[in-house]
Every structure is written in structure tokens, then in C-alpha cells.
Amino acid sequence: MQVSPNGKMHSCCQTSFKNPLGDLNKTSIENIWQGESYKTLRESMRAGNKISDCESCFLQEDLGITSLRQWANQEWASLITDDFLNAPLQKPIYLDLRFDNKCNFKCRSCTPHYSTNWYADYKQIKGEEFIPEFNHDTADKIWTEIEPLLSNTQKIYFAGGEPLINQFHLRTLKHLVEIGKHPALVYNTNFSILPKEVLDLWGHFPNVMICASLDGVEKQGEYIRSGFKWSKFTQNKSLLKQVVPNAVFKIDFTLSIYNVFHLPHTLKTLLTEGILQTLNDFTLKPLIDPRYLNVKILTTNERADLKKKYSSFLADFEYLFPKESLRAHDILTSVLDYIEQDDFSNDRLTFQFFNRKLDILRNEKSEDLFPELQKLIF
């Protein structure tokens, strides 16, 4: 069960947000969970039908990337018995919670729907204020609805916005500790802030997984994810290992036109700097929308250059990290396969407008950081 900041509910965070299963502003979680939309979804899944809302997962699977759908099927497979399927419907055991869109970053691939830091730039680009669909009362409503479910929950996924600066996230952890429940905790976080209070609370939970969003390292990463500081990221990784040594740390990498040429350097740096011990903890997710940031806007010549760069990198990488070479090969091959699925080069002008506008607003120069994209930038 996924709950968005606007109170809309979906089966998970990868589904199409155009067709919610319900709205907490109009009814209760109980009514939505027991409702016809969820019932139809469950029956269709049991029948083995290909669900349209799972399109993004099927895309990843076609590229050889383990999708959220596959992970969930494996994670909960032991529960799906005949007795479970025939028993009365229980409360949800997995929650995906996003209380609001408060965030201290304004990443280029993000929108004001997921980051309050995007509001000012949105106004400059669109010429109008961004009006969110939710407020503090919506978050309070979400908390009121999910609080009775926490005693039955086995795993909670927190996202945002940035969950580690969210007061309702903190309230959830405190409540779980108070009632003596310790479900597995999973985070999608920009990993820029590790509040001491949160670190202390994590000590009560045996299973904590951090999926840190990272779209590049060093200056390139700082450009793509405005607010990101590579030095702070590495410091926080050391702090996490020291204070919460049992926490699992992974990287979520959103592939876009900005970082597609920078990806090999990112993989090498993550291993060299000890951020990751294995690339099995690196998850690549192609950005699908907006299309003008999709890697498929590359021309035929640029795609050929990218293939050469990847091939050259893998030849050297094999000597540096022989045990990781196969995984690196799979990651880069999946990128090349994905690019060849479509040609979005008609969206290049839209990218140029967007990129120049943001460069001016943020006093940045993309041409200084991404030499491979010179023809695209200009």
C-alpha cells in the first residue's frame, strides 16, 4: 500500500499516478483497502494477468534489471499460500509512506510535486505559482489513518520529499518504539542529513536499509542534484557505519541525459572510495519522464560515442575490480539496450530550453561539466 502526500493511494510507488485506488480526503484507508478497486487488482494479479500499472517494472525487467515487482514477489512469496489467499483480508503488512514534499534539494530530474525547494524555479520557468494538492492537514490525516495499521506492519518504506527531515516520519518511529513494534525500515533518501534523534531511534530496529539517491559523484553529481555535496555524502556514509553498523546501504541511481556519460566514473568512484563494497548494491532506474531528460534523446553519433566509452571503461575496469566486472558489464549493457528502444531526438530543443533556463536561474554552466553533451547543450 502506497500513500502519497496528497492522500491518494496506489498499490506501489512505481504505478501510474493517474489512476489511484482511493483518496484519503474522501474516505478511510479501511474502505480503500477493502474496496472494489483493490479487490479487482488482487484478483487480476492472482490470475497472472499483466497489470498496466506495472509497466515501469516490466520495462526494467526487459533490460535485465531487477524490478520492484520482482523484489516484492520474492520478498513476500512465503506468505502467498492457499490458506492466506482464502482467509479473510488482513490489514496491510507493507506500507509506503510519503507524508509531504518537503525537501532540501531541487534535483534537475525532479518537480515541485516532490520538492518544496523547486517552487521558486518553477515560478520563474512557468510564470505562475505552484499550488500543491496537500498541506499539513493532509499529512495529519494520513498519520491518523495509518497509526492503527502500524502494529501489524512488517515493513515500512519511507520516501518524500526527504523523509529524514519530516516530523511525521519521526512521529512514526517514536510510536513504533512506544508500542514495542520493530518492522523493517527502508528509506529513499538524499542522505544529506542524518539527525541524531533519527540515528538513536534506528538503534531500536534490527533491520534498517538506506537506499541513497545518487545521480553522479563530485561536481557532476552536485550539478544534477542541487543541494547535494559529495564531501557531506561520504561523511554521512562513514557516520552511518559507525553509529548504525547493521544498516544496509544501497545506491539508487536515476539514469538521465545528464549522467549517462558520467555513469562509468560513478561506478568506479563508488568502489574506489568504499561507498559500496559491491555493485550488487547499485540499482539503476531509467528516467522515463520528462522525455526531454530521457537518454533516448541522444543522436545516432552520440549513441556510438557512448558505446565506445563504455567498452573502453569495461576493458580497464576488469583489471581494477575483476569480481565486479560482470555486474558493471550488465549495468552498462542495460543502458545501451534501453537507449536503442526508441528515438526521442525530437525533444532535444525542449531540453535545450529547460537546461539554459535552469543554468541561468542557478548560475551554473553545464558545458563545463558535461563535454560529451556539447552539441546537445548548444
mmCIF file of C-alpha atoms in Angstrom:
data_model
loop_
_atom_site.group_PDB
_atom_site.id
_atom_site.type_symbol
_atom_site.label_atom_id
_atom_site.label_comp_id
_atom_site.label_asym_id
_atom_site.label_seq_id
_atom_site.Cartn_x
_atom_site.Cartn_y
_atom_site.Cartn_z
ATOM 1 C CA MET A 1 0.000 0.000 0.000
ATOM 2 C CA GLN A 2 1.426 3.368 -1.074
ATOM 3 C CA VAL A 3 0.174 6.657 0.361
ATOM 4 C CA SER A 4 1.116 9.863 -1.470
ATOM 5 C CA PRO A 5 1.387 13.319 0.157
ATOM 6 C CA ASN A 6 -1.913 14.369 -1.449
ATOM 7 C CA GLY A 7 -3.750 11.499 0.230
ATOM 8 C CA LYS A 8 -4.129 9.444 -2.948
ATOM 9 C CA MET A 9 -3.454 5.728 -2.544
ATOM 10 C CA HIS A 10 -1.807 3.330 -5.005
ATOM 11 C CA SER A 11 -0.604 -0.242 -4.949
ATOM 12 C CA CYS A 12 3.039 0.925 -5.005
ATOM 13 C CA CYS A 13 5.269 3.861 -5.923
ATOM 14 C CA GLN A 14 6.028 2.572 -9.431
ATOM 15 C CA THR A 15 2.436 2.590 -10.651
ATOM 16 C CA SER A 16 0.761 5.199 -12.813
ATOM 17 C CA PHE A 17 -0.401 8.012 -10.554
ATOM 18 C CA LYS A 18 -3.224 8.796 -12.986
ATOM 19 C CA ASN A 19 -5.469 6.067 -11.572
ATOM 20 C CA PRO A 20 -5.343 5.994 -7.745
ATOM 21 C CA LEU A 21 -7.067 3.201 -5.878
ATOM 22 C CA GLY A 22 -8.603 5.689 -3.470
ATOM 23 C CA ASP A 23 -8.364 9.088 -1.797
ATOM 24 C CA LEU A 24 -7.972 9.585 1.957
ATOM 25 C CA ASN A 25 -9.523 13.030 1.583
ATOM 26 C CA LYS A 26 -12.793 11.316 0.694
ATOM 27 C CA THR A 27 -12.802 8.046 2.626
ATOM 28 C CA SER A 28 -10.753 5.888 5.006
ATOM 29 C CA ILE A 29 -7.820 3.558 4.429
ATOM 30 C CA GLU A 30 -10.031 0.691 5.584
ATOM 31 C CA ASN A 31 -12.645 1.426 2.921
ATOM 32 C CA ILE A 32 -9.989 1.730 0.192
ATOM 33 C CA TRP A 33 -8.153 -1.433 1.279
ATOM 34 C CA GLN A 34 -11.408 -3.398 1.297
ATOM 35 C CA GLY A 35 -12.810 -1.607 -1.775
ATOM 36 C CA GLU A 36 -13.602 -2.771 -5.286
ATOM 37 C CA SER A 37 -10.521 -1.206 -6.928
ATOM 38 C CA TYR A 38 -8.124 -3.087 -4.676
ATOM 39 C CA LYS A 39 -10.225 -6.250 -4.980
ATOM 40 C CA THR A 40 -10.074 -6.115 -8.785
ATOM 41 C CA LEU A 41 -6.312 -5.534 -8.673
ATOM 42 C CA ARG A 42 -5.730 -8.510 -6.370
ATOM 43 C CA GLU A 43 -7.868 -10.833 -8.487
ATOM 44 C CA SER A 44 -6.089 -9.783 -11.664
ATOM 45 C CA MET A 45 -2.686 -10.419 -10.076
ATOM 46 C CA ARG A 46 -3.771 -13.823 -8.765
ATOM 47 C CA ALA A 47 -4.878 -14.723 -12.295
ATOM 48 C CA GLY A 48 -1.375 -13.902 -13.552
ATOM 49 C CA ASN A 49 -2.541 -11.037 -15.737
ATOM 50 C CA LYS A 50 -0.070 -8.372 -16.826
ATOM 51 C CA ILE A 51 -1.099 -5.248 -14.902
ATOM 52 C CA SER A 52 -0.811 -1.942 -16.779
ATOM 53 C CA ASP A 53 0.272 -0.160 -13.597
ATOM 54 C CA CYS A 54 3.339 -2.448 -13.522
ATOM 55 C CA GLU A 55 4.597 -1.115 -16.869
ATOM 56 C CA SER A 56 7.721 0.541 -15.472
ATOM 57 C CA CYS A 57 8.726 -2.690 -13.720
ATOM 58 C CA PHE A 58 8.224 -4.732 -16.880
ATOM 59 C CA LEU A 59 10.449 -2.229 -18.688
ATOM 60 C CA GLN A 60 13.238 -2.711 -16.150
ATOM 61 C CA GLU A 61 12.884 -6.486 -16.346
ATOM 62 C CA ASP A 62 13.202 -6.402 -20.130
ATOM 63 C CA LEU A 63 16.557 -4.681 -19.600
ATOM 64 C CA GLY A 64 17.750 -7.323 -17.161
ATOM 65 C CA ILE A 65 17.240 -5.017 -14.155
ATOM 66 C CA THR A 66 15.633 -6.493 -11.041
ATOM 67 C CA SER A 67 12.400 -4.548 -10.630
ATOM 68 C CA LEU A 68 10.388 -3.619 -7.566
ATOM 69 C CA ARG A 69 7.742 -6.082 -8.755
ATOM 70 C CA GLN A 70 10.237 -8.944 -8.780
ATOM 71 C CA TRP A 71 11.654 -7.893 -5.418
ATOM 72 C CA ALA A 72 8.179 -7.807 -3.866
ATOM 73 C CA ASN A 73 7.230 -11.201 -5.304
ATOM 74 C CA GLN A 74 10.372 -12.712 -3.810
ATOM 75 C CA GLU A 75 10.059 -10.815 -0.519
ATOM 76 C CA TRP A 76 6.526 -11.968 0.224
ATOM 77 C CA ALA A 77 6.454 -15.311 -1.624
ATOM 78 C CA SER A 78 6.415 -17.359 1.599
ATOM 79 C CA LEU A 79 3.155 -15.693 2.662
ATOM 80 C CA ILE A 80 1.233 -16.442 -0.517
ATOM 81 C CA THR A 81 -0.212 -19.807 0.472
ATOM 82 C CA ASP A 82 -3.687 -21.228 -0.204
ATOM 83 C CA ASP A 83 -4.611 -20.579 3.430
ATOM 84 C CA PHE A 84 -3.510 -16.964 3.123
ATOM 85 C CA LEU A 85 -5.404 -16.417 -0.129
ATOM 86 C CA ASN A 86 -8.594 -17.987 1.214
ATOM 87 C CA ALA A 87 -8.504 -16.280 4.612
ATOM 88 C CA PRO A 88 -10.356 -13.012 5.331
ATOM 89 C CA LEU A 89 -8.390 -9.985 4.183
ATOM 90 C CA GLN A 90 -5.938 -8.783 6.849
ATOM 91 C CA LYS A 91 -4.502 -5.337 7.455
ATOM 92 C CA PRO A 92 -1.623 -4.379 5.122
ATOM 93 C CA ILE A 93 1.785 -5.626 6.245
ATOM 94 C CA TYR A 94 3.786 -3.301 3.964
ATOM 95 C CA LEU A 95 3.390 0.477 3.907
ATOM 96 C CA ASP A 96 4.929 3.010 1.520
ATOM 97 C CA LEU A 97 4.625 6.394 3.236
ATOM 98 C CA ARG A 98 5.199 9.909 1.847
ATOM 99 C CA PHE A 99 3.808 12.458 4.272
ATOM 100 C CA ASP A 100 4.723 15.586 2.300
ATOM 101 C CA ASN A 101 7.067 17.010 -0.334
ATOM 102 C CA LYS A 102 9.354 18.989 1.971
ATOM 103 C CA CYS A 103 12.889 18.620 0.605
ATOM 104 C CA ASN A 104 16.211 20.443 0.851
ATOM 105 C CA PHE A 105 17.202 19.520 -2.740
ATOM 106 C CA LYS A 106 15.956 20.639 -6.153
ATOM 107 C CA CYS A 107 17.258 17.931 -8.466
ATOM 108 C CA ARG A 108 17.060 18.561 -12.206
ATOM 109 C CA SER A 109 15.007 15.436 -12.790
ATOM 110 C CA CYS A 110 12.555 16.292 -10.002
ATOM 111 C CA THR A 111 9.471 18.549 -9.853
ATOM 112 C CA PRO A 112 7.740 20.741 -7.247
ATOM 113 C CA HIS A 113 5.342 17.853 -6.647
ATOM 114 C CA TYR A 114 8.169 16.134 -4.756
ATOM 115 C CA SER A 115 10.313 19.048 -3.571
ATOM 116 C CA THR A 116 9.382 22.343 -1.937
ATOM 117 C CA ASN A 117 12.804 23.637 -2.991
ATOM 118 C CA TRP A 118 11.590 23.556 -6.595
ATOM 119 C CA TYR A 119 8.813 26.117 -6.033
ATOM 120 C CA ALA A 120 10.828 29.270 -6.851
ATOM 121 C CA ASP A 121 12.395 27.844 -10.026
ATOM 122 C CA TYR A 122 9.013 26.536 -11.160
ATOM 123 C CA LYS A 123 7.560 30.044 -10.896
ATOM 124 C CA GLN A 124 10.432 31.504 -12.924
ATOM 125 C CA ILE A 125 10.089 28.873 -15.659
ATOM 126 C CA LYS A 126 6.293 28.596 -15.809
ATOM 127 C CA GLY A 127 5.400 32.162 -14.849
ATOM 128 C CA GLU A 128 2.974 31.009 -12.160
ATOM 129 C CA GLU A 129 2.981 29.799 -8.576
ATOM 130 C CA PHE A 130 2.998 26.074 -7.907
ATOM 131 C CA ILE A 131 -0.033 25.143 -5.841
ATOM 132 C CA PRO A 132 0.402 21.798 -4.051
ATOM 133 C CA GLU A 133 -2.526 19.418 -3.662
ATOM 134 C CA PHE A 134 -1.842 18.973 0.034
ATOM 135 C CA ASN A 135 -0.925 20.752 3.261
ATOM 136 C CA HIS A 136 -0.186 19.987 6.909
ATOM 137 C CA ASP A 137 -3.787 18.882 7.441
ATOM 138 C CA THR A 138 -3.379 16.254 4.708
ATOM 139 C CA ALA A 139 -0.269 14.865 6.400
ATOM 140 C CA ASP A 140 -2.089 14.829 9.724
ATOM 141 C CA LYS A 141 -4.946 12.942 8.090
ATOM 142 C CA ILE A 142 -2.523 10.376 6.660
ATOM 143 C CA TRP A 143 -0.929 9.874 10.080
ATOM 144 C CA THR A 144 -4.340 9.409 11.742
ATOM 145 C CA GLU A 145 -5.254 6.764 9.175
ATOM 146 C CA ILE A 146 -2.020 4.784 9.236
ATOM 147 C CA GLU A 147 -1.423 4.844 13.011
ATOM 148 C CA PRO A 148 -3.812 1.901 13.694
ATOM 149 C CA LEU A 149 -2.037 -0.137 10.998
ATOM 150 C CA LEU A 150 1.452 0.126 12.478
ATOM 151 C CA SER A 151 1.035 -2.708 14.990
ATOM 152 C CA ASN A 152 0.516 -5.160 12.115
ATOM 153 C CA THR A 153 3.153 -3.792 9.739
ATOM 154 C CA GLN A 154 6.205 -5.890 8.881
ATOM 155 C CA LYS A 155 7.978 -3.385 6.624
ATOM 156 C CA ILE A 156 7.721 0.373 6.037
ATOM 157 C CA TYR A 157 9.189 2.270 3.099
ATOM 158 C CA PHE A 158 9.709 5.996 3.690
ATOM 159 C CA ALA A 159 10.136 8.489 0.866
ATOM 160 C CA GLY A 160 9.122 12.055 0.188
ATOM 161 C CA GLY A 161 10.180 14.815 -0.221
ATOM 162 C CA GLU A 162 13.030 13.990 2.069
ATOM 163 C CA PRO A 163 11.802 11.652 4.835
ATOM 164 C CA LEU A 164 14.668 12.284 7.267
ATOM 165 C CA ILE A 165 13.544 15.899 7.795
ATOM 166 C CA ASN A 166 9.858 15.025 8.100
ATOM 167 C CA GLN A 167 8.183 15.339 11.509
ATOM 168 C CA PHE A 168 5.584 12.667 10.736
ATOM 169 C CA HIS A 169 8.350 10.184 9.916
ATOM 170 C CA LEU A 170 9.856 10.931 13.307
ATOM 171 C CA ARG A 171 6.459 10.525 14.968
ATOM 172 C CA THR A 172 6.059 7.138 13.279
ATOM 173 C CA LEU A 173 9.403 5.857 14.588
ATOM 174 C CA LYS A 174 8.666 7.074 18.119
ATOM 175 C CA HIS A 175 5.241 5.441 18.086
ATOM 176 C CA LEU A 176 6.657 2.123 16.893
ATOM 177 C CA VAL A 177 9.213 2.153 19.719
ATOM 178 C CA GLU A 178 6.480 3.031 22.254
ATOM 179 C CA ILE A 179 4.266 0.103 21.237
ATOM 180 C CA GLY A 180 7.216 -2.301 21.041
ATOM 181 C CA LYS A 181 7.000 -2.946 17.302
ATOM 182 C CA HIS A 182 10.132 -3.068 15.170
ATOM 183 C CA PRO A 183 9.301 -3.605 11.489
ATOM 184 C CA ALA A 184 11.969 -3.450 8.826
ATOM 185 C CA LEU A 185 12.599 0.142 7.722
ATOM 186 C CA VAL A 186 13.538 1.102 4.165
ATOM 187 C CA TYR A 187 14.368 4.629 3.028
ATOM 188 C CA ASN A 188 14.619 6.502 -0.217
ATOM 189 C CA THR A 189 16.658 9.496 0.916
ATOM 190 C CA ASN A 190 19.055 12.081 -0.451
ATOM 191 C CA PHE A 191 21.248 11.166 2.538
ATOM 192 C CA SER A 192 22.292 14.770 3.151
ATOM 193 C CA ILE A 193 21.105 14.975 6.750
ATOM 194 C CA LEU A 194 21.323 12.327 9.470
ATOM 195 C CA PRO A 195 19.557 13.796 12.539
ATOM 196 C CA LYS A 196 20.889 12.441 15.827
ATOM 197 C CA GLU A 197 17.362 11.693 17.020
ATOM 198 C CA VAL A 198 16.738 9.522 13.983
ATOM 199 C CA LEU A 199 20.076 7.717 14.359
ATOM 200 C CA ASP A 200 19.245 6.981 18.009
ATOM 201 C CA LEU A 201 15.801 5.645 17.090
ATOM 202 C CA TRP A 202 17.252 3.404 14.371
ATOM 203 C CA GLY A 203 19.123 1.621 17.139
ATOM 204 C CA HIS A 204 15.779 0.086 18.199
ATOM 205 C CA PHE A 205 15.214 -1.505 14.779
ATOM 206 C CA PRO A 206 17.174 -4.619 13.744
ATOM 207 C CA ASN A 207 16.583 -4.082 10.005
ATOM 208 C CA VAL A 208 17.280 -0.656 8.503
ATOM 209 C CA MET A 209 18.004 -0.203 4.811
ATOM 210 C CA ILE A 210 19.155 3.088 3.302
ATOM 211 C CA CYS A 211 18.624 3.496 -0.447
ATOM 212 C CA ALA A 212 20.529 6.710 -1.054
ATOM 213 C CA SER A 213 19.614 8.641 -4.189
ATOM 214 C CA LEU A 214 22.760 9.463 -6.129
ATOM 215 C CA ASP A 215 22.851 10.602 -9.768
ATOM 216 C CA GLY A 216 26.580 11.217 -10.007
ATOM 217 C CA VAL A 217 29.637 11.925 -7.893
ATOM 218 C CA GLU A 218 31.716 15.023 -7.260
ATOM 219 C CA LYS A 219 30.898 18.187 -9.275
ATOM 220 C CA GLN A 220 28.672 16.420 -11.801
ATOM 221 C CA GLY A 221 26.557 14.940 -9.022
ATOM 222 C CA GLU A 222 26.316 18.315 -7.292
ATOM 223 C CA TYR A 223 25.096 19.914 -10.514
ATOM 224 C CA ILE A 224 22.395 17.325 -11.218
ATOM 225 C CA ARG A 225 21.106 17.235 -7.630
ATOM 226 C CA SER A 226 21.180 20.842 -6.470
ATOM 227 C CA GLY A 227 21.812 20.756 -2.710
ATOM 228 C CA PHE A 228 23.975 17.639 -2.904
ATOM 229 C CA LYS A 229 27.540 17.828 -1.563
ATOM 230 C CA TRP A 230 29.809 14.907 -2.349
ATOM 231 C CA SER A 231 32.007 15.517 0.717
ATOM 232 C CA LYS A 232 28.963 15.514 3.020
ATOM 233 C CA PHE A 233 27.643 12.354 1.375
ATOM 234 C CA THR A 234 30.875 10.478 2.074
ATOM 235 C CA GLN A 235 30.987 11.813 5.644
ATOM 236 C CA ASN A 236 27.443 10.616 6.286
ATOM 237 C CA LYS A 237 28.297 7.186 4.929
ATOM 238 C CA SER A 238 31.108 6.926 7.496
ATOM 239 C CA LEU A 239 28.801 8.196 10.261
ATOM 240 C CA LEU A 240 26.109 5.642 9.399
ATOM 241 C CA LYS A 241 28.623 2.796 9.530
ATOM 242 C CA GLN A 242 29.876 4.000 12.893
ATOM 243 C CA VAL A 243 26.524 4.662 14.618
ATOM 244 C CA VAL A 244 24.253 2.090 12.937
ATOM 245 C CA PRO A 245 26.714 -0.620 11.824
ATOM 246 C CA ASN A 246 23.996 -3.133 10.934
ATOM 247 C CA ALA A 247 22.247 -0.788 8.499
ATOM 248 C CA VAL A 248 22.242 -1.926 4.871
ATOM 249 C CA PHE A 249 23.368 0.758 2.434
ATOM 250 C CA LYS A 250 22.469 0.843 -1.255
ATOM 251 C CA ILE A 251 22.543 3.364 -4.098
ATOM 252 C CA ASP A 252 19.553 4.305 -6.264
ATOM 253 C CA PHE A 253 20.781 5.901 -9.496
ATOM 254 C CA THR A 254 18.322 7.692 -11.779
ATOM 255 C CA LEU A 255 19.676 7.480 -15.312
ATOM 256 C CA SER A 256 19.170 10.679 -17.322
ATOM 257 C CA ILE A 257 20.711 12.552 -20.218
ATOM 258 C CA TYR A 258 22.927 14.385 -17.713
ATOM 259 C CA ASN A 259 24.693 11.366 -16.238
ATOM 260 C CA VAL A 260 24.652 8.724 -18.968
ATOM 261 C CA PHE A 261 28.269 9.504 -19.989
ATOM 262 C CA HIS A 262 29.272 10.026 -16.346
ATOM 263 C CA LEU A 263 27.947 6.628 -15.190
ATOM 264 C CA PRO A 264 31.244 4.679 -15.608
ATOM 265 C CA HIS A 265 33.117 7.212 -13.454
ATOM 266 C CA THR A 266 30.383 6.957 -10.835
ATOM 267 C CA LEU A 267 30.655 3.167 -10.662
ATOM 268 C CA LYS A 268 34.426 3.294 -10.324
ATOM 269 C CA THR A 269 34.346 6.042 -7.684
ATOM 270 C CA LEU A 270 31.755 4.271 -5.526
ATOM 271 C CA LEU A 271 34.035 1.241 -5.282
ATOM 272 C CA THR A 272 37.320 3.158 -5.028
ATOM 273 C CA GLU A 273 36.000 5.400 -2.225
ATOM 274 C CA GLY A 274 34.485 2.449 -0.374
ATOM 275 C CA ILE A 275 30.942 3.825 -0.611
ATOM 276 C CA LEU A 276 29.875 0.422 -1.930
ATOM 277 C CA GLN A 277 31.588 -2.918 -1.428
ATOM 278 C CA THR A 278 29.773 -4.452 -4.375
ATOM 279 C CA LEU A 279 27.824 -3.176 -7.377
ATOM 280 C CA ASN A 280 25.053 -5.574 -6.415
ATOM 281 C CA ASP A 281 24.032 -2.728 -4.093
ATOM 282 C CA PHE A 282 23.707 -0.346 -7.046
ATOM 283 C CA THR A 283 20.251 -0.004 -8.617
ATOM 284 C CA LEU A 284 19.854 1.805 -11.915
ATOM 285 C CA LYS A 285 16.456 3.264 -12.772
ATOM 286 C CA PRO A 286 15.987 4.879 -16.191
ATOM 287 C CA LEU A 287 14.194 8.209 -16.053
ATOM 288 C CA ILE A 288 11.122 7.862 -18.255
ATOM 289 C CA ASP A 289 9.535 11.310 -17.903
ATOM 290 C CA PRO A 290 10.021 14.061 -18.797
ATOM 291 C CA ARG A 291 11.095 12.796 -22.216
ATOM 292 C CA TYR A 292 13.471 15.702 -22.788
ATOM 293 C CA LEU A 293 15.661 14.394 -19.936
ATOM 294 C CA ASN A 294 15.469 10.809 -21.172
ATOM 295 C CA VAL A 295 18.702 9.327 -22.532
ATOM 296 C CA LYS A 296 16.848 8.410 -25.721
ATOM 297 C CA ILE A 297 17.238 11.979 -26.999
ATOM 298 C CA LEU A 298 20.821 11.068 -27.956
ATOM 299 C CA THR A 299 21.577 11.074 -31.685
ATOM 300 C CA THR A 300 22.989 8.087 -33.575
ATOM 301 C CA ASN A 301 26.521 9.521 -33.388
ATOM 302 C CA GLU A 302 26.219 10.258 -29.670
ATOM 303 C CA ARG A 303 24.989 6.732 -29.048
ATOM 304 C CA ALA A 304 28.014 5.374 -30.905
ATOM 305 C CA ASP A 305 30.316 7.564 -28.780
ATOM 306 C CA LEU A 306 28.643 6.301 -25.630
ATOM 307 C CA LYS A 307 29.103 2.686 -26.671
ATOM 308 C CA LYS A 308 32.801 3.295 -27.294
ATOM 309 C CA LYS A 309 33.187 4.980 -23.903
ATOM 310 C CA TYR A 310 31.503 2.084 -22.113
ATOM 311 C CA SER A 311 33.613 -0.506 -23.955
ATOM 312 C CA SER A 312 36.855 1.304 -23.128
ATOM 313 C CA PHE A 313 35.830 1.659 -19.489
ATOM 314 C CA LEU A 314 34.967 -2.032 -19.099
ATOM 315 C CA ALA A 315 38.321 -3.088 -20.516
ATOM 316 C CA ASP A 316 40.141 -1.122 -17.794
ATOM 317 C CA PHE A 317 37.603 -1.845 -15.070
ATOM 318 C CA GLU A 318 38.116 -5.598 -15.390
ATOM 319 C CA TYR A 319 41.712 -5.260 -14.170
ATOM 320 C CA LEU A 320 40.828 -2.929 -11.286
ATOM 321 C CA PHE A 321 37.772 -4.799 -9.981
ATOM 322 C CA PRO A 322 37.685 -8.277 -11.525
ATOM 323 C CA LYS A 323 34.965 -9.515 -9.173
ATOM 324 C CA GLU A 324 32.699 -6.605 -10.130
ATOM 325 C CA SER A 325 33.344 -6.583 -13.873
ATOM 326 C CA LEU A 326 30.379 -8.787 -14.773
ATOM 327 C CA ARG A 327 27.974 -6.638 -12.770
ATOM 328 C CA ALA A 328 29.400 -3.449 -14.325
ATOM 329 C CA HIS A 329 29.009 -5.009 -17.768
ATOM 330 C CA ASP A 330 25.359 -5.849 -17.044
ATOM 331 C CA ILE A 331 24.622 -2.318 -15.819
ATOM 332 C CA LEU A 332 26.156 -0.589 -18.823
ATOM 333 C CA THR A 333 24.703 -3.055 -21.309
ATOM 334 C CA SER A 334 21.228 -2.453 -19.888
ATOM 335 C CA VAL A 335 21.706 1.275 -20.535
ATOM 336 C CA LEU A 336 22.712 0.719 -24.166
ATOM 337 C CA ASP A 337 19.798 -1.665 -24.701
ATOM 338 C CA TYR A 338 17.359 0.804 -23.177
ATOM 339 C CA ILE A 339 18.540 3.680 -25.387
ATOM 340 C CA GLU A 340 18.019 1.643 -28.545
ATOM 341 C CA GLN A 341 14.353 1.038 -27.788
ATOM 342 C CA ASP A 342 13.239 4.488 -29.001
ATOM 343 C CA ASP A 343 14.368 7.737 -30.589
ATOM 344 C CA PHE A 344 13.299 10.860 -28.687
ATOM 345 C CA SER A 345 15.649 13.210 -30.542
ATOM 346 C CA ASN A 346 12.681 15.456 -31.405
ATOM 347 C CA ASP A 347 12.730 16.517 -27.743
ATOM 348 C CA ARG A 348 16.261 17.939 -27.895
ATOM 349 C CA LEU A 349 15.063 21.537 -28.340
ATOM 350 C CA THR A 350 12.877 21.201 -25.264
ATOM 351 C CA PHE A 351 15.916 20.016 -23.321
ATOM 352 C CA GLN A 352 17.959 22.989 -24.529
ATOM 353 C CA PHE A 353 15.281 25.446 -23.375
ATOM 354 C CA PHE A 354 14.922 23.757 -19.985
ATOM 355 C CA ASN A 355 18.671 23.436 -19.440
ATOM 356 C CA ARG A 356 19.523 27.025 -20.408
ATOM 357 C CA LYS A 357 16.719 28.391 -18.255
ATOM 358 C CA LEU A 358 17.903 26.477 -15.194
ATOM 359 C CA ASP A 359 21.573 27.291 -15.819
ATOM 360 C CA ILE A 360 20.694 30.997 -15.829
ATOM 361 C CA LEU A 361 18.455 30.755 -12.760
ATOM 362 C CA ARG A 362 21.018 28.780 -10.783
ATOM 363 C CA ASN A 363 24.131 30.487 -12.162
ATOM 364 C CA GLU A 364 25.517 27.176 -13.402
ATOM 365 C CA LYS A 365 27.303 26.045 -16.569
ATOM 366 C CA SER A 366 26.505 22.574 -17.812
ATOM 367 C CA GLU A 367 29.057 22.848 -20.624
ATOM 368 C CA ASP A 368 31.879 22.939 -18.073
ATOM 369 C CA LEU A 369 30.855 19.592 -16.598
ATOM 370 C CA PHE A 370 29.484 17.552 -19.487
ATOM 371 C CA PRO A 371 31.791 17.917 -22.518
ATOM 372 C CA GLU A 372 30.191 14.914 -24.257
ATOM 373 C CA LEU A 373 26.907 16.836 -24.472
ATOM 374 C CA GLN A 374 28.289 19.972 -26.116
ATOM 375 C CA LYS A 375 26.228 19.564 -29.299
ATOM 376 C CA LEU A 376 23.105 18.938 -27.246
ATOM 377 C CA ILE A 377 23.619 21.821 -24.825
ATOM 378 C CA PHE A 378 24.158 24.323 -27.597
#
